[in-house]
Amino acid sequence: MSLKCIVQDRRGMFMVMKINAPPSNPIPCKENMELDYSNNGLTCRCMEDYVYHSVYDSCYEPFSQGPCPYPSQYIYRPINESVATCVENPCQDPQTFPYKDLGCFKLYVQSEACNENQILLVDKKTHQLDCADSSLGANELSNRMPVIIDTPGLKCSSGYGRNQAGRCKRKL
């Protein structure tokens, strides 16, 4: 089976490409990955907001448990590195994460980790924890934090909701 994809190269030119894929998997990229055209041809890369974990050859949301074998671990991609790893969470509550040397804090809520009128979140560009103004417009905040939506008829387990991609994610 082959798929036809329209891709845009670095010069802005569009082209139609044929991609061979096995019939059982018409999309050659894994979950949370997308096709990317570069000078090396078509490759799969992590979607925005996700980081690559080489051991599992997959992409996961930073500061989530992802494929980490223990509930006390989470996915983390150090600054200036391209690959994420599982790291031990030194915080007692698995819903909190260490921020600088200030202690352990929940994400997406106001806390003493940040200045007044700021919240702690995962920056979508750096994949690091950062404080952002809670007074930012809804569009700006939604560009910087994951969205959990309710979808009647498509229920997730208790305490979980669907994100924009339709996957069940733990509610914060």
Coordinates of N, CA and C in Angstrom, one line a residue:
M1 N 0.8 -1.2 0.0 CA 0.0 0.0 0.0 C 0.9 1.2 0.0
S2 N 0.5 2.2 -0.8 CA 1.3 3.5 -0.8 C 0.3 4.6 -0.5
L3 N 0.9 5.6 0.2 CA 0.1 6.8 0.5 C 0.7 8.0 -0.3
K4 N -0.2 8.9 -0.6 CA 0.3 10.1 -1.3 C 0.2 11.2 -0.2
C5 N 1.3 11.9 0.0 CA 1.4 13.0 0.9 C 1.9 14.2 0.2
I6 N 1.3 15.4 0.6 CA 1.8 16.6 0.1 C 2.7 17.2 1.2
V7 N 3.9 17.5 0.8 CA 4.9 18.0 1.7 C 5.5 19.3 1.2
Q8 N 6.0 20.1 2.1 CA 6.6 21.4 1.7 C 8.1 21.3 2.0
D9 N 8.9 21.7 1.1 CA 10.4 21.6 1.4 C 10.8 23.0 2.0
R10 N 12.1 23.1 2.3 CA 12.6 24.3 3.0 C 12.5 25.5 2.2
R11 N 12.3 25.4 0.9 CA 12.2 26.6 0.0 C 10.8 27.0 -0.2
G12 N 9.9 26.3 0.4 CA 8.4 26.6 0.4 C 7.7 25.9 -0.8
M13 N 8.4 25.1 -1.5 CA 7.8 24.4 -2.7 C 7.0 23.2 -2.2
F14 N 5.8 22.9 -2.7 CA 5.0 21.8 -2.4 C 5.2 20.7 -3.4
M15 N 5.2 19.4 -2.9 CA 5.3 18.3 -3.9 C 4.5 17.2 -3.3
V16 N 4.1 16.3 -4.2 CA 3.3 15.1 -3.8 C 4.4 14.0 -3.8
M17 N 4.4 13.2 -2.7 CA 5.3 12.1 -2.5 C 4.5 10.9 -2.3
K18 N 5.0 9.7 -2.8 CA 4.4 8.4 -2.5 C 5.2 7.8 -1.4
I19 N 4.6 7.3 -0.4 CA 5.2 6.6 0.7 C 4.7 5.2 0.8
N20 N 5.5 4.2 0.8 CA 5.1 2.8 1.0 C 4.9 2.5 2.4
A21 N 3.8 1.9 2.7 CA 3.5 1.6 4.1 C 2.8 0.2 4.1
P22 N 3.1 -0.6 5.1 CA 2.4 -1.9 5.2 C 1.0 -1.7 5.4
P23 N 0.1 -2.6 4.8 CA -1.3 -2.4 4.9 C -1.8 -2.4 6.4
S24 N -1.2 -3.1 7.3 CA -1.6 -3.1 8.7 C -1.4 -1.7 9.4
N25 N -0.5 -0.9 8.8 CA -0.2 0.4 9.4 C 0.0 1.4 8.3
P26 N -1.2 2.0 7.9 CA -1.1 2.9 6.7 C -0.3 4.2 7.0
I27 N -0.1 4.5 8.3 CA 0.7 5.7 8.7 C 2.0 5.2 9.2
P28 N 3.1 5.5 8.6 CA 4.4 5.0 9.0 C 5.0 5.5 10.3
C29 N 4.4 6.6 10.8 CA 5.0 7.1 12.1 C 4.2 6.6 13.3
K30 N 5.0 6.5 14.4 CA 4.4 6.1 15.7 C 3.5 7.2 16.3
E31 N 2.8 6.8 17.3 CA 1.9 7.7 18.1 C 2.7 8.9 18.5
N32 N 2.2 10.1 18.5 CA 2.8 11.4 18.9 C 3.9 11.8 18.0
M33 N 4.0 11.2 16.8 CA 5.0 11.6 15.8 C 4.3 12.0 14.5
E34 N 5.1 12.8 13.7 CA 4.5 13.2 12.4 C 5.6 13.1 11.4
L35 N 5.2 13.0 10.1 CA 6.2 13.0 9.0 C 6.8 14.4 8.8
D36 N 8.1 14.4 8.6 CA 8.9 15.6 8.4 C 9.7 15.4 7.2
Y37 N 9.7 16.3 6.3 CA 10.5 16.2 5.1 C 11.8 17.1 5.3
S38 N 12.9 16.5 5.2 CA 14.2 17.2 5.3 C 15.1 16.8 4.2
N39 N 16.3 17.3 4.2 CA 17.3 17.0 3.1 C 17.6 15.5 3.1
N40 N 17.3 14.8 4.2 CA 17.5 13.3 4.3 C 16.3 12.6 3.8
G41 N 15.3 13.3 3.4 CA 14.1 12.6 2.9 C 13.0 12.7 4.0
L42 N 12.0 11.8 3.9 CA 11.0 11.8 4.9 C 11.4 11.0 6.2
T43 N 11.2 11.6 7.3 CA 11.5 11.0 8.6 C 10.3 11.3 9.5
C44 N 10.2 10.5 10.6 CA 9.2 10.8 11.6 C 9.9 11.6 12.7
R45 N 9.2 12.6 13.2 CA 9.7 13.4 14.3 C 8.6 13.6 15.3
C46 N 9.0 14.0 16.5 CA 8.0 14.3 17.5 C 7.1 15.4 17.2
M47 N 5.8 15.3 17.5 CA 4.9 16.4 17.3 C 5.3 17.5 18.3
E48 N 4.8 18.7 18.0 CA 5.1 19.8 19.0 C 4.6 19.4 20.3
D49 N 5.2 19.8 21.4 CA 4.9 19.5 22.8 C 5.4 18.2 23.3
Y50 N 6.0 17.4 22.4 CA 6.5 16.1 22.8 C 8.0 16.0 22.7
V51 N 8.6 15.1 23.5 CA 10.0 14.9 23.4 C 10.3 13.5 23.1
Y52 N 11.5 13.2 22.5 CA 11.9 11.9 22.0 C 12.6 11.1 23.0
H53 N 12.2 9.9 23.2 CA 12.9 9.0 24.2 C 13.5 7.8 23.3
S54 N 14.8 7.8 23.2 CA 15.5 6.9 22.3 C 15.3 5.4 22.7
V55 N 15.3 5.1 24.0 CA 15.1 3.7 24.4 C 13.8 3.1 23.9
Y56 N 12.8 3.9 23.9 CA 11.5 3.4 23.4 C 11.2 3.8 22.0
D57 N 12.1 4.6 21.4 CA 11.9 5.1 20.0 C 10.5 5.7 19.8
S58 N 10.1 6.5 20.8 CA 8.8 7.2 20.8 C 8.8 8.5 21.4
C59 N 7.7 9.3 21.3 CA 7.6 10.6 21.8 C 6.6 10.7 22.9
Y60 N 6.9 11.5 23.9 CA 6.1 11.6 25.1 C 6.0 13.0 25.6
E61 N 5.0 13.4 26.3 CA 4.9 14.7 26.9 C 5.9 14.8 28.0
P62 N 6.6 15.9 28.0 CA 7.6 16.1 29.2 C 6.8 16.2 30.5
F63 N 7.4 15.8 31.5 CA 6.9 15.8 32.9 C 5.6 14.9 33.0
S64 N 5.5 13.9 32.2 CA 4.5 12.9 32.3 C 5.2 11.6 32.6
Q65 N 4.5 10.6 33.1 CA 5.2 9.3 33.4 C 5.6 8.6 32.1
G66 N 4.9 8.8 31.0 CA 5.3 8.2 29.8 C 5.6 6.7 29.9
P67 N 6.7 6.3 29.4 CA 7.0 4.8 29.5 C 7.9 4.5 30.7
C68 N 8.1 5.5 31.6 CA 9.0 5.2 32.7 C 8.4 4.1 33.6
P69 N 9.3 3.2 34.0 CA 8.8 2.0 34.7 C 8.3 2.2 36.1
Y70 N 8.6 3.3 36.7 CA 8.1 3.5 38.1 C 7.3 4.7 38.2
P71 N 6.2 4.7 39.0 CA 5.4 5.9 39.1 C 6.2 7.1 39.7
S72 N 7.3 6.8 40.3 CA 8.1 7.9 40.9 C 9.0 8.6 39.9
Q73 N 8.9 8.1 38.6 CA 9.7 8.7 37.5 C 8.9 9.5 36.6
Y74 N 9.6 10.4 35.8 CA 8.9 11.2 34.8 C 9.8 11.5 33.6
I75 N 9.2 11.8 32.5 CA 10.0 12.1 31.3 C 10.6 13.5 31.4
Y76 N 11.9 13.6 31.1 CA 12.6 14.9 31.2 C 13.6 15.0 30.1
R77 N 13.7 16.1 29.4 CA 14.7 16.4 28.4 C 15.5 17.5 28.9
P78 N 16.8 17.2 29.3 CA 17.7 18.3 29.7 C 17.9 19.4 28.7
I79 N 18.1 20.6 29.1 CA 18.4 21.7 28.2 C 19.7 21.3 27.4
N80 N 19.7 21.7 26.1 CA 20.8 21.4 25.1 C 21.0 19.9 24.8
E81 N 20.0 19.1 25.1 CA 20.0 17.7 24.7 C 18.8 17.4 23.9
S82 N 19.0 16.5 22.9 CA 17.9 16.2 22.0 C 17.0 15.0 22.4
V83 N 17.5 14.3 23.4 CA 16.8 13.1 23.8 C 16.3 13.1 25.3
A84 N 15.1 12.7 25.5 CA 14.6 12.7 26.9 C 14.9 11.4 27.6
T85 N 14.8 11.4 28.9 CA 15.1 10.2 29.7 C 14.1 10.1 30.8
C86 N 14.0 9.0 31.5 CA 13.3 8.9 32.7 C 14.1 9.3 33.9
V87 N 13.6 10.2 34.7 CA 14.3 10.7 35.9 C 13.5 10.5 37.1
E88 N 14.2 10.3 38.2 CA 13.5 10.0 39.5 C 12.9 11.4 40.0
N89 N 11.7 11.4 40.4 CA 11.0 12.6 41.0 C 11.4 12.6 42.5
P90 N 12.1 13.7 42.9 CA 12.4 13.7 44.3 C 11.3 14.2 45.2
C91 N 10.2 14.6 44.5 CA 9.0 15.1 45.3 C 8.2 13.9 45.8
Q92 N 7.6 14.0 47.0 CA 6.8 13.0 47.6 C 5.5 12.8 46.8
D93 N 4.9 13.9 46.4 CA 3.6 13.8 45.6 C 4.0 13.7 44.1
P94 N 3.6 12.6 43.5 CA 3.9 12.5 42.0 C 3.2 13.5 41.1
Q95 N 2.3 14.3 41.7 CA 1.6 15.4 40.9 C 2.4 16.7 41.0
T96 N 3.6 16.7 41.7 CA 4.4 17.8 41.9 C 5.8 17.6 41.3
F97 N 6.5 18.7 40.9 CA 7.8 18.5 40.3 C 8.7 19.6 40.9
P98 N 10.0 19.3 40.9 CA 11.0 20.2 41.5 C 11.2 21.4 40.5
Y99 N 11.2 22.6 41.1 CA 11.4 23.8 40.2 C 12.6 24.6 40.9
K100 N 13.6 24.7 40.1 CA 14.8 25.4 40.5 C 15.2 24.8 41.9
D101 N 15.6 25.5 42.9 CA 15.9 25.0 44.2 C 14.8 25.5 45.2
L102 N 13.6 25.7 44.7 CA 12.6 26.3 45.5 C 11.7 25.2 46.1
G103 N 11.7 24.0 45.7 CA 10.8 23.0 46.2 C 10.0 22.3 45.1
C104 N 9.0 21.6 45.6 CA 8.1 20.8 44.7 C 6.8 21.5 44.5
F105 N 6.3 21.6 43.2 CA 5.1 22.4 42.9 C 4.3 21.7 41.9
K106 N 2.9 21.9 42.0 CA 2.0 21.4 40.9 C 2.1 22.4 39.7
L107 N 1.8 21.8 38.6 CA 1.8 22.6 37.3 C 0.5 23.2 37.1
Y108 N 0.5 24.3 36.4 CA -0.7 25.0 35.9 C -1.6 25.6 37.0
V109 N -1.0 25.9 38.1 CA -1.7 26.6 39.2 C -0.8 27.6 39.8
Q110 N -1.4 28.6 40.4 CA -0.5 29.6 41.1 C 0.1 29.0 42.4
S111 N 1.4 29.3 42.6 CA 2.1 28.8 43.8 C 3.2 29.8 44.1
E112 N 3.8 29.5 45.2 CA 5.0 30.4 45.6 C 6.2 30.2 44.7
A113 N 6.1 29.2 43.8 CA 7.3 29.0 42.9 C 7.4 30.2 41.9
C114 N 6.3 30.9 41.7 CA 6.3 32.0 40.7 C 5.9 33.3 41.4
N115 N 6.1 34.4 40.7 CA 5.6 35.7 41.2 C 4.1 35.7 41.2
E116 N 3.6 36.7 41.9 CA 2.1 36.9 42.0 C 1.6 37.0 40.6
N117 N 0.4 36.4 40.4 CA -0.3 36.4 39.1 C 0.5 35.6 38.0
Q118 N 1.3 34.6 38.4 CA 2.0 33.7 37.5 C 1.6 32.3 37.9
I119 N 1.8 31.4 36.9 CA 1.6 30.0 37.1 C 2.8 29.2 36.6
L120 N 3.0 28.0 37.1 CA 4.1 27.2 36.7 C 3.6 26.3 35.6
L121 N 4.4 26.2 34.5 CA 3.9 25.4 33.4 C 5.1 24.8 32.6
V122 N 4.9 23.9 31.7 CA 5.9 23.4 30.9 C 5.9 24.2 29.6
D123 N 7.1 24.9 29.4 CA 7.2 25.8 28.2 C 7.2 24.9 27.0
K124 N 6.4 25.1 26.0 CA 6.3 24.3 24.8 C 7.5 24.3 23.9
K125 N 8.3 25.4 24.0 CA 9.5 25.5 23.1 C 10.7 24.9 23.8
T126 N 10.9 25.1 25.1 CA 12.1 24.6 25.7 C 11.8 23.2 26.4
H127 N 10.6 22.9 26.7 CA 10.2 21.7 27.4 C 10.7 21.7 28.8
Q128 N 10.9 22.9 29.4 CA 11.4 23.1 30.8 C 10.3 23.8 31.5
L129 N 10.3 23.7 32.9 CA 9.3 24.4 33.7 C 9.7 25.8 33.7
D130 N 8.6 26.6 33.7 CA 8.8 28.1 33.6 C 7.5 28.7 34.2
C131 N 7.7 30.0 34.7 CA 6.6 30.7 35.2 C 6.0 31.6 34.0
A132 N 4.7 31.7 34.0 CA 4.1 32.6 32.9 C 3.0 33.3 33.6
D133 N 2.7 34.5 33.1 CA 1.6 35.4 33.6 C 0.3 34.6 33.5
S134 N -0.4 34.5 34.6 CA -1.8 33.9 34.5 C -2.8 34.9 33.8
S135 N -2.3 36.1 33.6 CA -3.2 37.1 33.0 C -3.1 37.0 31.5
L136 N -2.2 36.2 30.9 CA -2.0 36.0 29.5 C -3.4 35.7 28.9
G137 N -3.6 36.1 27.7 CA -4.8 35.8 27.0 C -5.0 34.3 26.9
A138 N -6.2 33.8 26.7 CA -6.5 32.4 26.6 C -5.7 31.8 25.5
N139 N -5.6 32.5 24.3 CA -4.8 31.9 23.2 C -3.4 31.7 23.6
E140 N -2.7 32.6 24.3 CA -1.3 32.5 24.6 C -1.1 31.4 25.7
L141 N -2.0 31.3 26.6 CA -1.9 30.2 27.6 C -2.1 28.8 27.0
S142 N -3.1 28.8 26.1 CA -3.4 27.5 25.4 C -2.2 27.1 24.5
N143 N -1.5 28.0 24.1 CA -0.3 27.7 23.3 C 0.8 27.2 24.1
R144 N 0.8 27.4 25.4 CA 1.9 27.0 26.3 C 1.5 25.8 27.2
M145 N 0.3 25.4 27.3 CA -0.1 24.3 28.2 C -1.0 23.3 27.5
P146 N -1.0 22.1 27.9 CA -1.8 21.1 27.3 C -3.3 21.3 27.6
V147 N -4.1 20.9 26.7 CA -5.6 21.2 26.9 C -6.3 19.8 27.1
I148 N -7.1 19.8 28.1 CA -7.9 18.6 28.4 C -9.3 19.0 28.1
I149 N -10.0 18.2 27.3 CA -11.4 18.6 26.9 C -12.3 17.4 27.3
D150 N -13.6 17.8 27.5 CA -14.6 16.8 27.8 C -15.3 16.4 26.5
T151 N -15.5 15.2 26.3 CA -16.2 14.7 25.0 C -17.3 13.8 25.4
P152 N -18.5 14.2 25.4 CA -19.6 13.3 25.8 C -19.6 12.1 24.9
G153 N -19.8 10.9 25.4 CA -19.9 9.7 24.7 C -18.5 9.0 24.5
L154 N -17.4 9.7 24.7 CA -16.1 9.2 24.6 C -15.4 9.4 26.0
K155 N -15.7 8.5 26.9 CA -15.3 8.7 28.3 C -13.9 8.1 28.5
C156 N -13.1 8.8 29.4 CA -11.9 8.3 29.8 C -12.1 7.8 31.3
S157 N -11.1 7.1 31.8 CA -11.2 6.7 33.2 C -11.3 7.9 34.1
S158 N -11.8 7.6 35.4 CA -12.0 8.7 36.3 C -10.7 9.4 36.6
G159 N -10.7 10.8 36.6 CA -9.6 11.6 36.8 C -8.8 11.9 35.5
Y160 N -9.3 11.4 34.3 CA -8.7 11.6 33.0 C -9.7 12.3 32.1
G161 N -9.1 13.1 31.1 CA -9.9 13.7 30.1 C -9.2 13.6 28.8
R162 N -9.8 14.0 27.7 CA -9.2 13.9 26.4 C -8.5 15.2 26.1
N163 N -7.3 15.0 25.5 CA -6.6 16.2 25.0 C -7.0 16.6 23.6
Q164 N -6.4 17.6 23.0 CA -6.8 18.0 21.7 C -6.6 16.9 20.6
A165 N -5.7 16.0 20.9 CA -5.5 14.9 19.9 C -6.4 13.7 20.2
G166 N -7.3 13.9 21.2 CA -8.3 12.8 21.5 C -7.8 11.7 22.4
R167 N -6.6 11.9 22.9 CA -6.0 10.8 23.8 C -6.4 11.1 25.3
C168 N -6.6 10.1 26.1 CA -6.9 10.3 27.5 C -5.6 10.7 28.2
K169 N -5.7 11.8 29.0 CA -4.6 12.3 29.8 C -5.1 12.6 31.1
R170 N -4.2 12.5 32.2 CA -4.6 12.8 33.5 C -4.9 14.3 33.7
K171 N -6.1 14.6 34.3 CA -6.5 16.0 34.6 C -5.6 16.5 35.7
L172 N -5.2 17.8 35.6 CA -4.4 18.4 36.6 C -5.2 19.0 37.7

